[in-house]
PDB file of C-alpha atoms in Angstrom:
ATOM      1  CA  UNK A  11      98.452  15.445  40.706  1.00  0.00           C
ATOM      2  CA  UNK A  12      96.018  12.758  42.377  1.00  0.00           C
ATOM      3  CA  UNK A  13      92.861  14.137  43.993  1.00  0.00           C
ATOM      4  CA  UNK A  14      91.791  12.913  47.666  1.00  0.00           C
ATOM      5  CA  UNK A  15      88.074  12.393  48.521  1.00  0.00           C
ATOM      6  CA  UNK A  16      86.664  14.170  51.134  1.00  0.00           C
ATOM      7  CA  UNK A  17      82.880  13.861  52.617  1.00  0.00           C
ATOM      8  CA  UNK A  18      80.451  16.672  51.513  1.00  0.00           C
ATOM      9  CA  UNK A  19      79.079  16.932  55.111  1.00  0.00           C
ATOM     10  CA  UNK A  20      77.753  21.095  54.434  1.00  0.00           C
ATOM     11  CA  UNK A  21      74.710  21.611  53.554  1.00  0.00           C
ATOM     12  CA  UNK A  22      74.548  23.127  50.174  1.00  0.00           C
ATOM     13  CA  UNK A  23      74.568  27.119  49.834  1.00  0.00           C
ATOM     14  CA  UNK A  24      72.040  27.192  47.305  1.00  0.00           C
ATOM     15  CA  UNK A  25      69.342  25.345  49.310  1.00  0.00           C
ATOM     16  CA  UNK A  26      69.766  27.870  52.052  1.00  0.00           C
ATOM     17  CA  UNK A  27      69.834  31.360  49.773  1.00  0.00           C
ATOM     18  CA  UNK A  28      68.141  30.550  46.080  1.00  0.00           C
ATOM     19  CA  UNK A  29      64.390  30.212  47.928  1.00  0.00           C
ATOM     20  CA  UNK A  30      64.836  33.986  49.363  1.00  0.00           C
ATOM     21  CA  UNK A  31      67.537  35.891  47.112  1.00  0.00           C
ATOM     22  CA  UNK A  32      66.842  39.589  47.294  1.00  0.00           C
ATOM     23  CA  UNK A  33      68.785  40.238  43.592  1.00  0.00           C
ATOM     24  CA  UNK A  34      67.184  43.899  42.304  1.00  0.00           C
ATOM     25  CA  UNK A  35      64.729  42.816  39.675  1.00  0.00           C
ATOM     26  CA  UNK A  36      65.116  44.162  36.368  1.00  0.00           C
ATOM     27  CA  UNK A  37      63.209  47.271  35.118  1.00  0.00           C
ATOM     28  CA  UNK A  38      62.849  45.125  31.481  1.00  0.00           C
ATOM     29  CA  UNK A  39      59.446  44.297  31.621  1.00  0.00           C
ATOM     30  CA  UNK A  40      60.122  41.469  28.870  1.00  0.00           C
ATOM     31  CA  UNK A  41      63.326  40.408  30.492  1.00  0.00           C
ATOM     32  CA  UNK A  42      61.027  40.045  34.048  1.00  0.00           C
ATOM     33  CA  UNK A  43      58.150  37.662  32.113  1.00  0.00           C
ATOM     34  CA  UNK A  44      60.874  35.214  30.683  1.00  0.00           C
ATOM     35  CA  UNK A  45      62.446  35.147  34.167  1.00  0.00           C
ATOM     36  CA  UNK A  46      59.223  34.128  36.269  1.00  0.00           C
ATOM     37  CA  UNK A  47      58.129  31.624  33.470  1.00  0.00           C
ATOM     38  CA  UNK A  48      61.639  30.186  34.163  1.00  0.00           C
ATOM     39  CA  UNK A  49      60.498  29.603  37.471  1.00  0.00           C
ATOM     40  CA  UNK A  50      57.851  27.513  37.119  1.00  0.00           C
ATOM     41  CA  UNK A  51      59.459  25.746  34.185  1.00  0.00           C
ATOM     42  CA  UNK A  52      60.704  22.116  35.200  1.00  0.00           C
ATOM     43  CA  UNK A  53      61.746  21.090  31.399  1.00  0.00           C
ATOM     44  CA  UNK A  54      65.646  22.095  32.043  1.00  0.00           C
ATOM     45  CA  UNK A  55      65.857  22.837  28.545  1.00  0.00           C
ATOM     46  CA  UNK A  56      62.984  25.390  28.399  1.00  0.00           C
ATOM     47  CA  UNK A  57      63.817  26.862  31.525  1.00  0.00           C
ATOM     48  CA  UNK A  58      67.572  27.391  29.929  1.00  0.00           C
ATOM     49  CA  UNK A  59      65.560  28.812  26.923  1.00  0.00           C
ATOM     50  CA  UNK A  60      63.007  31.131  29.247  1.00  0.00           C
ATOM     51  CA  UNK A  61      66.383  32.243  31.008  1.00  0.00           C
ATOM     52  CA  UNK A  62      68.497  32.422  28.014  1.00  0.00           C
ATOM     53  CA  UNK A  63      65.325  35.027  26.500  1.00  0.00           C
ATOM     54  CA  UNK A  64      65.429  37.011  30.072  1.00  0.00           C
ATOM     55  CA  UNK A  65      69.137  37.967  29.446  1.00  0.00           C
ATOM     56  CA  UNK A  66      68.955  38.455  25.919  1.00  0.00           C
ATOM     57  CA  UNK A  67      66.441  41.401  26.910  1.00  0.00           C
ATOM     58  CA  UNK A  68      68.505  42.652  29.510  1.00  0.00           C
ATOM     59  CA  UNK A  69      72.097  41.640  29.823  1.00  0.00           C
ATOM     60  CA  UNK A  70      72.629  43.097  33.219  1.00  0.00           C
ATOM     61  CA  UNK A  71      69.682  41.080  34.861  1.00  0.00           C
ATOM     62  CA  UNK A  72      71.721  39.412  37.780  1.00  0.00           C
ATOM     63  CA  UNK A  73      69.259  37.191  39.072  1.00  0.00           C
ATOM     64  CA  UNK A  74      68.542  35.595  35.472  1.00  0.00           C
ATOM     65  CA  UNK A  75      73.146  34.998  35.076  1.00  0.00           C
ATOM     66  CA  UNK A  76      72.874  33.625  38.477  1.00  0.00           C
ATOM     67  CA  UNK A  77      70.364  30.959  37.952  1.00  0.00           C
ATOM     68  CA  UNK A  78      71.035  30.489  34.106  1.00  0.00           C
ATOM     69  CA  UNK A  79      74.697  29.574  35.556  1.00  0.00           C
ATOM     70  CA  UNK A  80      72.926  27.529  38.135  1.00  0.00           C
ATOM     71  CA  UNK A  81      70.982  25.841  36.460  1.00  0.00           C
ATOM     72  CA  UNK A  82      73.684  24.526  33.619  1.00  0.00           C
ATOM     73  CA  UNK A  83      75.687  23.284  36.646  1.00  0.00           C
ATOM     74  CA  UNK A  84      72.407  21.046  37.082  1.00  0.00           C
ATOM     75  CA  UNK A  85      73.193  19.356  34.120  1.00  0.00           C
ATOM     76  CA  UNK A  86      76.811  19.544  34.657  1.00  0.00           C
ATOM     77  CA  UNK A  87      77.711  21.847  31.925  1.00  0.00           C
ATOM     78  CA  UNK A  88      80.143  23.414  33.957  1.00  0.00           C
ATOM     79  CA  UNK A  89      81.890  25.615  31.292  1.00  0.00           C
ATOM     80  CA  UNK A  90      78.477  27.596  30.756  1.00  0.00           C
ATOM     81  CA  UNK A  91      77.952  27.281  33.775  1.00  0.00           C
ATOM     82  CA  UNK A  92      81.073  29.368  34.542  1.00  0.00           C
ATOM     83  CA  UNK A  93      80.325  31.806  31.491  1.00  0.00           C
ATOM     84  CA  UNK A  94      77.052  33.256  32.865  1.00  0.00           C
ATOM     85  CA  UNK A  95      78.061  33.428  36.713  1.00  0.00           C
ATOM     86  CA  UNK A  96      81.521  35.286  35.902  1.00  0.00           C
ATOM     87  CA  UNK A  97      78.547  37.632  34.061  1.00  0.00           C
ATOM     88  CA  UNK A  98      76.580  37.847  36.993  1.00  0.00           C
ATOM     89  CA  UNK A  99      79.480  37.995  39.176  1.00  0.00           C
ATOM     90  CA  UNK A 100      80.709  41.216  36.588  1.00  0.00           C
ATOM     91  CA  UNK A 101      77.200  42.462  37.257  1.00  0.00           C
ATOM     92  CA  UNK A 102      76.900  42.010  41.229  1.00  0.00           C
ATOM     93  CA  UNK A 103      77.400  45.842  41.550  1.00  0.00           C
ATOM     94  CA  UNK A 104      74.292  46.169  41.036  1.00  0.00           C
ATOM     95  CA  UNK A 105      73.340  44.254  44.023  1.00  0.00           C
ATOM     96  CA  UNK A 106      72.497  46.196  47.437  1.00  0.00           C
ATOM     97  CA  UNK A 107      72.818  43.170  49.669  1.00  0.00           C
ATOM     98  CA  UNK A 108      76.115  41.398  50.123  1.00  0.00           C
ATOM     99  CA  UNK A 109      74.821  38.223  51.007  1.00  0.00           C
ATOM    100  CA  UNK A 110      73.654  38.047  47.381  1.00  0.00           C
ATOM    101  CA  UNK A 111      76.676  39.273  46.084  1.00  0.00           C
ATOM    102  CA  UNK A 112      78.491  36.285  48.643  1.00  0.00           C
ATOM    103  CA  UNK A 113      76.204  33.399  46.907  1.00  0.00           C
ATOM    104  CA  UNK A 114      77.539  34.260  43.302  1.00  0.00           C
ATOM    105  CA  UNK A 115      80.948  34.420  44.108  1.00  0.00           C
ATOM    106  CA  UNK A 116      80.718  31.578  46.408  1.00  0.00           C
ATOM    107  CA  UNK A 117      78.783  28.972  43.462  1.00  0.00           C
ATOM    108  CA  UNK A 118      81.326  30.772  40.777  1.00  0.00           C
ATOM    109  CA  UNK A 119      84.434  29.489  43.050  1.00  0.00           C
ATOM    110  CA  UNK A 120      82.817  26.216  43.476  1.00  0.00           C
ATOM    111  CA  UNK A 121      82.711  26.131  39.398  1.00  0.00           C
ATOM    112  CA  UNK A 122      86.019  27.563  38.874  1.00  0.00           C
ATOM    113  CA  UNK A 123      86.992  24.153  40.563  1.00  0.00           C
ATOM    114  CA  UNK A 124      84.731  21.576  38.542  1.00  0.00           C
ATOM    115  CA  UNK A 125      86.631  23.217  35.565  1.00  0.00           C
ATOM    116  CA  UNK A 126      90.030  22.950  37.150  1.00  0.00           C
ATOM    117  CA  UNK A 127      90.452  26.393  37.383  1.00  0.00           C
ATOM    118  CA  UNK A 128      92.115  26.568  40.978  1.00  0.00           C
ATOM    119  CA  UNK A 129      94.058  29.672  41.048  1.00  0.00           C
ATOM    120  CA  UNK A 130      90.856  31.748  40.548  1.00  0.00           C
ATOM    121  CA  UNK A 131      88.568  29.508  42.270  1.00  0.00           C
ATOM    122  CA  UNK A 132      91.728  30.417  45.669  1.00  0.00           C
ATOM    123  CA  UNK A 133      91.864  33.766  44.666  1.00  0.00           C
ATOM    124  CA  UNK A 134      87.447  34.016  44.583  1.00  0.00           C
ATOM    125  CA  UNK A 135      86.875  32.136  47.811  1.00  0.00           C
ATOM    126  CA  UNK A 136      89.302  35.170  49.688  1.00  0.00           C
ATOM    127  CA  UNK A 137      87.379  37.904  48.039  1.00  0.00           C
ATOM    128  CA  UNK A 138      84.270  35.473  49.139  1.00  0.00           C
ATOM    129  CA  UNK A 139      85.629  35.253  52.709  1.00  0.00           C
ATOM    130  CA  UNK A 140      85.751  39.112  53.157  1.00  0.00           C
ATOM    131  CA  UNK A 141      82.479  39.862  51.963  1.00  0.00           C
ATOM    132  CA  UNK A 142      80.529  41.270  55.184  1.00  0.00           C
ATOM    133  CA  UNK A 143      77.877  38.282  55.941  1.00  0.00           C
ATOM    134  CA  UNK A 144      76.638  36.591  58.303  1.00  0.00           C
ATOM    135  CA  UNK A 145      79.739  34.516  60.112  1.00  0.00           C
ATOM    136  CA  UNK A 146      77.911  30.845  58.954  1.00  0.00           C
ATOM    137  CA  UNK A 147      78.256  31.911  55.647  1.00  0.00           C
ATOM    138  CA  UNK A 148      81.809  32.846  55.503  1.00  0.00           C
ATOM    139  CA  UNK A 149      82.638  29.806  57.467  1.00  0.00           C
ATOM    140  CA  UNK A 150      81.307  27.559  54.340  1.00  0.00           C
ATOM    141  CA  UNK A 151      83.574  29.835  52.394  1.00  0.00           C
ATOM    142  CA  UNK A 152      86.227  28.714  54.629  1.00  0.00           C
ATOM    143  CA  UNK A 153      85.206  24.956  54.400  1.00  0.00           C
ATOM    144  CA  UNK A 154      85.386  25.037  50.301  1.00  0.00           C
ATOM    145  CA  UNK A 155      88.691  27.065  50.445  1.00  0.00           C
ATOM    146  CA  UNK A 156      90.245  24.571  52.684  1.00  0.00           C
ATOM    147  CA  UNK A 157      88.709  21.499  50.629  1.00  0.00           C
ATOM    148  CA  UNK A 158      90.479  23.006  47.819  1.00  0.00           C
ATOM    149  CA  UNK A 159      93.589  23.450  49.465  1.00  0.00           C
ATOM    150  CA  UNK A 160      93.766  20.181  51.402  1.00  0.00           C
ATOM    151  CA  UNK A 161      92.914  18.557  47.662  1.00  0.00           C
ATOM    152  CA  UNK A 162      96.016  20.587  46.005  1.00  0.00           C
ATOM    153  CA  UNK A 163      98.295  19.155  48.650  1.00  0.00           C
ATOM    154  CA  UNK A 164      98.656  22.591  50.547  1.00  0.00           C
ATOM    155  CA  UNK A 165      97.774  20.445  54.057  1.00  0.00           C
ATOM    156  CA  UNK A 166      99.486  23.467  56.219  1.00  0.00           C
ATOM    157  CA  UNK A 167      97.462  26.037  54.686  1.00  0.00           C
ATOM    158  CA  UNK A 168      94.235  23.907  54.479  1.00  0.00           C
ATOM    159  CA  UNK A 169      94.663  23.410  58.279  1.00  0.00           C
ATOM    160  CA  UNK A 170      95.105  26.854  59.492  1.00  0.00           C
ATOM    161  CA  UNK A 171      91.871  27.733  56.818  1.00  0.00           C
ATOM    162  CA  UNK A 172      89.685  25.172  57.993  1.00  0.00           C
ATOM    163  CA  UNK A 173      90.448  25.898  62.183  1.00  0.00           C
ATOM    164  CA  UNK A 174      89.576  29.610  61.084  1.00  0.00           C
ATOM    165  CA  UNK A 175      86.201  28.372  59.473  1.00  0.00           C
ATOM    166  CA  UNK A 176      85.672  26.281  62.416  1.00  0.00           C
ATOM    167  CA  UNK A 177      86.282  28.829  65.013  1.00  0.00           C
ATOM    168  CA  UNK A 178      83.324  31.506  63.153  1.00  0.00           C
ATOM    169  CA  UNK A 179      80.488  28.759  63.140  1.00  0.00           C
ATOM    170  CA  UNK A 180      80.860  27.145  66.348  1.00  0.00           C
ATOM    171  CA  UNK A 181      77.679  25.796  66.090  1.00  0.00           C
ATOM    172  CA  UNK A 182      78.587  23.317  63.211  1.00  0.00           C
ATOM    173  CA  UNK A 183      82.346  22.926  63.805  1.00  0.00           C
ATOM    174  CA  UNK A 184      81.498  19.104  63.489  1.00  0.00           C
ATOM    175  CA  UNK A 185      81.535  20.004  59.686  1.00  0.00           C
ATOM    176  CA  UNK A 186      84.539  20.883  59.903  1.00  0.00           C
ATOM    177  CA  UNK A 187      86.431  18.288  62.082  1.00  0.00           C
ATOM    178  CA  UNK A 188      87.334  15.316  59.642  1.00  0.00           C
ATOM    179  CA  UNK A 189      88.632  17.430  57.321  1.00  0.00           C
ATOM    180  CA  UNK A 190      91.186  19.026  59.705  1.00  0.00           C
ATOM    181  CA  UNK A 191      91.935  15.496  61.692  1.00  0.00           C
ATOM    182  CA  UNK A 192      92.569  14.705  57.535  1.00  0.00           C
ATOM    183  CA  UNK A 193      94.865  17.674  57.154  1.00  0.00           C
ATOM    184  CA  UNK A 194      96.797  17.215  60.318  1.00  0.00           C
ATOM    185  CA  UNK A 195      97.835  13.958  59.900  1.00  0.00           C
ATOM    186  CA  UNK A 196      98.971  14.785  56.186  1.00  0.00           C
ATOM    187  CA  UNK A 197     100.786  17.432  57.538  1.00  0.00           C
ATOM    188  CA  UNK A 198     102.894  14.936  59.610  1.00  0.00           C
ATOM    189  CA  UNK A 199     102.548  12.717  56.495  1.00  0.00           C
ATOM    190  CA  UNK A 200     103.852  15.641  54.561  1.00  0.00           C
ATOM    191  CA  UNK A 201     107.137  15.973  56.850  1.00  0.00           C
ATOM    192  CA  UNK A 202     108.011  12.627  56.868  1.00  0.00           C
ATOM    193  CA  UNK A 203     107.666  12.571  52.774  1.00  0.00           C
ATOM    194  CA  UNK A 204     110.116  15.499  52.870  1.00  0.00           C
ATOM    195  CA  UNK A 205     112.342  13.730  54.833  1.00  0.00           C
ATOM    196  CA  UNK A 206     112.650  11.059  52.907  1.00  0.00           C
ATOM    197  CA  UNK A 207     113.133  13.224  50.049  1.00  0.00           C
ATOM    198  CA  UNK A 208     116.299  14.639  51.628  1.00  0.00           C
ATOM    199  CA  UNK A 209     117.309  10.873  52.038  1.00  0.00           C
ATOM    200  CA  UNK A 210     117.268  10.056  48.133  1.00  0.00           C
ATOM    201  CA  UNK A 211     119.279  13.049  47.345  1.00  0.00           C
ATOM    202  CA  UNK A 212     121.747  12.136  49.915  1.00  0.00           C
ATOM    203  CA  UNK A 213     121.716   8.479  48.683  1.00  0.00           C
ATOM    204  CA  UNK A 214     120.675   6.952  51.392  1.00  0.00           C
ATOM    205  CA  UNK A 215     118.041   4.967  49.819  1.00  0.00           C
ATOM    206  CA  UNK A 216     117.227   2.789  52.812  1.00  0.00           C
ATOM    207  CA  UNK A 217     116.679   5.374  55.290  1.00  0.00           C
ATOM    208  CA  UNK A 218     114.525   6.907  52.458  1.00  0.00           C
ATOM    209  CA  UNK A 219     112.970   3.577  51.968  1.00  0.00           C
ATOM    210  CA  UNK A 220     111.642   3.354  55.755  1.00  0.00           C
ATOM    211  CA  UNK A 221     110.443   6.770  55.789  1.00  0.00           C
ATOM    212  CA  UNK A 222     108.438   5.581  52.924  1.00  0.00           C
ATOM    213  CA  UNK A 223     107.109   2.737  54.348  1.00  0.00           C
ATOM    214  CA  UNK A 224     105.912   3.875  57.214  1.00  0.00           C
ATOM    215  CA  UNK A 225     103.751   6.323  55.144  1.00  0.00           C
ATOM    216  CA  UNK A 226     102.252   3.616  53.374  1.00  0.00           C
ATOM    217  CA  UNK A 227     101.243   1.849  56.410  1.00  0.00           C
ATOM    218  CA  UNK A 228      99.277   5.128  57.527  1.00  0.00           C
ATOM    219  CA  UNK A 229      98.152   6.245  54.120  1.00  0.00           C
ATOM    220  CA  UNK A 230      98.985   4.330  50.663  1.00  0.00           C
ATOM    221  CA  UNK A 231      96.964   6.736  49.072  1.00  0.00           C
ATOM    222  CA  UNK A 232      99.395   9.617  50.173  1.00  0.00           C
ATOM    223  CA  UNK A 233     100.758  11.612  47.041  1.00  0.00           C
ATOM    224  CA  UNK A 234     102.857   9.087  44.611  1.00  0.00           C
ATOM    225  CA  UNK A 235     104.106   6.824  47.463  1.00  0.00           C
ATOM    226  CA  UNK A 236     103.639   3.618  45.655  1.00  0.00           C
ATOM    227  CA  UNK A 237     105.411   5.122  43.284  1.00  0.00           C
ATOM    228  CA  UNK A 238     108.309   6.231  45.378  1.00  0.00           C
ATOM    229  CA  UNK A 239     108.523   3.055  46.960  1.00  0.00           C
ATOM    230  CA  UNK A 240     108.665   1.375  43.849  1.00  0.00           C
ATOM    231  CA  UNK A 241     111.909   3.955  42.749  1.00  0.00           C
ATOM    232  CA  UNK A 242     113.821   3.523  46.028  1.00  0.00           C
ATOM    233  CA  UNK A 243     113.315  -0.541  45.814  1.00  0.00           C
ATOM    234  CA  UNK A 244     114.905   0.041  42.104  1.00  0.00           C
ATOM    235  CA  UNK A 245     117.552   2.315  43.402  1.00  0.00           C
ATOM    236  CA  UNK A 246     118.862  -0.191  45.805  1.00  0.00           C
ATOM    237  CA  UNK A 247     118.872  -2.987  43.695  1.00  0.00           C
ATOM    238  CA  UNK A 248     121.223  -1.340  41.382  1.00  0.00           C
ATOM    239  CA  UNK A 249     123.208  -0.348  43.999  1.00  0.00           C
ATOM    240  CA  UNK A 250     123.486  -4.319  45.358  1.00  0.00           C
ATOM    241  CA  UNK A 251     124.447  -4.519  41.781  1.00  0.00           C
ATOM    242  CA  UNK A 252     126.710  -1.917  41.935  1.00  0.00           C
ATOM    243  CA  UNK A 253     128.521  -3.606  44.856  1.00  0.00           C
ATOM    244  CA  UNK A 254     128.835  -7.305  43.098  1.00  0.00           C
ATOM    245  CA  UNK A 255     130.219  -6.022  40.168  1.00  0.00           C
ATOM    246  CA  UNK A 256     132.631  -3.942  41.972  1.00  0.00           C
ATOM    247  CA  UNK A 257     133.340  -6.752  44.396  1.00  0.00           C
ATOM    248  CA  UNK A 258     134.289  -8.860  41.259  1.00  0.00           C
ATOM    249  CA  UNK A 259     136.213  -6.156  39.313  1.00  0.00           C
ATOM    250  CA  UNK A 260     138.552  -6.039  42.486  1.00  0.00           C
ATOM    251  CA  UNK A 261     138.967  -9.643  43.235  1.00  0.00           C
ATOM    252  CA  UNK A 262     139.948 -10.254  39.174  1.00  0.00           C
ATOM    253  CA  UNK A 263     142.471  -7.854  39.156  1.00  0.00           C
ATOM    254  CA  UNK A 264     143.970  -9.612  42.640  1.00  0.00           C
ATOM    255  CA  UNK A 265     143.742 -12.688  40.486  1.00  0.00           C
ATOM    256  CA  UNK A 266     145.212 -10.749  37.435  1.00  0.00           C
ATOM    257  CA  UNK A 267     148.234  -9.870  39.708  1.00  0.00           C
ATOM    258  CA  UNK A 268     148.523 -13.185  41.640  1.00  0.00           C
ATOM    259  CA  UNK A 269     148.576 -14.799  38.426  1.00  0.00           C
ATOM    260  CA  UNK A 270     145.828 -16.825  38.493  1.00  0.00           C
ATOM    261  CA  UNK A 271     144.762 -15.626  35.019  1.00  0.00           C
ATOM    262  CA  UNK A 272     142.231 -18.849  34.798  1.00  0.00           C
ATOM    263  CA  UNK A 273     139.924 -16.608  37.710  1.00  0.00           C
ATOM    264  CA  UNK A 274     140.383 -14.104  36.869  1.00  0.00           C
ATOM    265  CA  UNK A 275     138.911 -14.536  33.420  1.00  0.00           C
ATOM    266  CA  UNK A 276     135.554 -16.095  35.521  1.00  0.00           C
ATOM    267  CA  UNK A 277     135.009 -13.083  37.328  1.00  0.00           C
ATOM    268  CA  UNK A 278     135.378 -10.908  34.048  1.00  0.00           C
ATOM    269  CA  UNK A 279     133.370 -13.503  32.595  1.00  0.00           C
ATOM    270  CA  UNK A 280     130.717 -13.243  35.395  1.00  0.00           C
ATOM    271  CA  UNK A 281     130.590  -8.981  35.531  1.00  0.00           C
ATOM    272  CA  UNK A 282     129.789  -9.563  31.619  1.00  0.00           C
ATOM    273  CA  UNK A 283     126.889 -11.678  32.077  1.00  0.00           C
ATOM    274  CA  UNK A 284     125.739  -9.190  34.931  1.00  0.00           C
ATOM    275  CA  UNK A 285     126.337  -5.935  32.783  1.00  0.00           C
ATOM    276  CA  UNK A 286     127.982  -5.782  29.384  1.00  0.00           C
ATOM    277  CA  UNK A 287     129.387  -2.683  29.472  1.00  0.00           C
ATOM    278  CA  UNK A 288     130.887  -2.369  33.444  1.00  0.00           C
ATOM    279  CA  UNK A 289     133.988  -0.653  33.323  1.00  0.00           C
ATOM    280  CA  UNK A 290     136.506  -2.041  30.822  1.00  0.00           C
ATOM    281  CA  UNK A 291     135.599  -5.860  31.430  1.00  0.00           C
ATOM    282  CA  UNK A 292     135.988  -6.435  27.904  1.00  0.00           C
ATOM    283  CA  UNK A 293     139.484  -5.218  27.360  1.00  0.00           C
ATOM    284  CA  UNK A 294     140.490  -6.824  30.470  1.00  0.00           C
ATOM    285  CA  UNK A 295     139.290  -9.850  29.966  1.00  0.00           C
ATOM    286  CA  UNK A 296     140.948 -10.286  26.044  1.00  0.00           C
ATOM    287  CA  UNK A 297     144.288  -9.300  27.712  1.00  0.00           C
ATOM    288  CA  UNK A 298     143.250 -12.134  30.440  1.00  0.00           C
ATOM    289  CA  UNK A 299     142.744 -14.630  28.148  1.00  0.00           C
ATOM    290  CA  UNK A 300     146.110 -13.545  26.207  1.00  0.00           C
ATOM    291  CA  UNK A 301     147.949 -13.547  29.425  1.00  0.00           C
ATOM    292  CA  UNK A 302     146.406 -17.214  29.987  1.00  0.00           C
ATOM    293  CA  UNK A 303     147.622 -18.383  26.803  1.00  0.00           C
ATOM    294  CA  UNK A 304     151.061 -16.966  27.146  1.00  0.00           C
ATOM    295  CA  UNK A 305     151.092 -18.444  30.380  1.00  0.00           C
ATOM    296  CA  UNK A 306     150.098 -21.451  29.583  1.00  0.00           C
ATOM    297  CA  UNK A 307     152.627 -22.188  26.318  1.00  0.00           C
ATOM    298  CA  UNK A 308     155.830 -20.799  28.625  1.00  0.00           C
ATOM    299  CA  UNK A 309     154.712 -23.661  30.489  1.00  0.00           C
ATOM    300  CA  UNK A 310     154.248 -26.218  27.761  1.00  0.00           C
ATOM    301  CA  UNK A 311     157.668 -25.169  26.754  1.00  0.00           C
ATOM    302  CA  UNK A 312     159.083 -25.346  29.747  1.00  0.00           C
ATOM    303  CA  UNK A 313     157.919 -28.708  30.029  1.00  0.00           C
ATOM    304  CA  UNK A 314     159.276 -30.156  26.693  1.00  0.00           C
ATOM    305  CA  UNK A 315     162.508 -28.875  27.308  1.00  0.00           C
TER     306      UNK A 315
END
């Protein structure tokens, strides 16, 4: 399925929570040194060594999973990056304030999509969204849940998401406005595609033709309607075909039982060069030609005698 591009207008998560998260430190004395040299670290790969040496000395250390995930989505290592904040995530009972626990489900969500994981990243953003925070924190759970659905086609759903989003954090519903102006008008997008849908399986490939059309005009982008477009303009030249050949058939058997053998054979002729194996052309037109010759010798005969 094609992906649609949509603005990144929020401001990200992290900026606002990583400078103050409240995570319960880790009684590992060893584990807490490799942490706070991470810190201070700006070498990515010896901070991922320094973090990497924090949860080796204690596993359960939720603050060094969070930003060891974190900080391998910096580089865009996205499937480690998923490995150490489903740990985190697996050790957030630990955790005592639920904002904390919001910020690693909400970054694990948002990886669970880079890695095309979208049934867990839906499923994480709804645990996300019921986490009790602060309402402008749900609401960008809200935003990324109906990014993901508007991006997975699911423009009804996206829509009623977003307007929920909107409605908790009035005081940046701009945020959320092109994205539901998107997903209303691929709603109606979404109808009309249906109906012409219904149109092709009926066989009424114009009407199915129009409705596609007029999608184009307002989105060419919109799902495979190029493509559609592309299938119905096929469709109904084989059906013009269709027609001449049957148009021909007819008038050569008129011809066949008026006699004139002569156009009969032309039409046959013609449906051949058109499609070679239409009906039973080719038997009909050897008994044409046979009926020609016949024809034609009864009246040579009939003329020398």
């Amino acid at each position: 399925m094609k992906r649609h591009y949509v603005t990144r207008s929020l401001v990200s998560l992290v900026v606002l929570l990583c400078s103050g998260l409240s995570f319960a430190q880790t009684n590992n004395t060893f584990a807490r040194d490799w942490y706070n040299a991470s810190q201070t670290e700006k070498n990515l790969d010896k901070k991922i060594e320094l973090l990497h040496k924090a949860v080796q000395a204690d596993p359960q250390f939720v603050q060094a999973l969070f930003y060891l995930g974190q900080t391998y989505k910096s580089r865009k290592d996205f499937v480690r990056a998923e490995l150490y904040l489903s740990q985190a995530k697996d050790a957030s009972h630990l955790l005592r304030n639920e904002a904390d626990v919001f910020a690693i489900y909400f970054e694990l969500a948002k990886t669970y999509i880079r890695t095309g994981n979208v049934v867990q990243a839906e499923a994480l953003l709804n645990e996300t969204i019921a986490l009790k925070v602060d309402d402008e924190l749900v609401a960008k759970a809200y935003f990324e849940l109906g990014r993901l659905l508007f991006n997975e086609s699911r423009y009804a759903d996206a829509l009623e998401v977003l307007k929920a989003g909107q409605q908790l954090d009035s005081a940046h519903k701009d945020f959320f406005t092109n994205l539901i102006v998107l997903s209303e008008r691929s709603v109606r997008l979404d109808q009309l595609y249906a109906q012409a849908e219904r149109h092709m399986q009926a066989g009424n490939a114009q009407q199915a033709k129009n409705i596609y059309a007029q999608i184009k005009l307002e989105n060419p982008d919109f799902k495979d309607v190029m493509a559609k477009l592309a299938l119905v303009d096929s469709t109904l030249k084989e059906q013009m075909m269709q027609s001449t050949l049957s148009e021909l058939y007819a008038q050569a058997l008129r011809y066949e039982g008026e006699g004139d053998f002569a156009l009969a054979i032309a039409n046959y002729e013609s449906i051949l060069q058109k499609s070679a194996t239409y009906k039973d052309v080719e038997t009909k037109l050897a008994s044409a030609r046979d009926k020609l010759r016949e024809s034609q010798m009864t009246k040579m005969l009939s003329n020398h005698y």
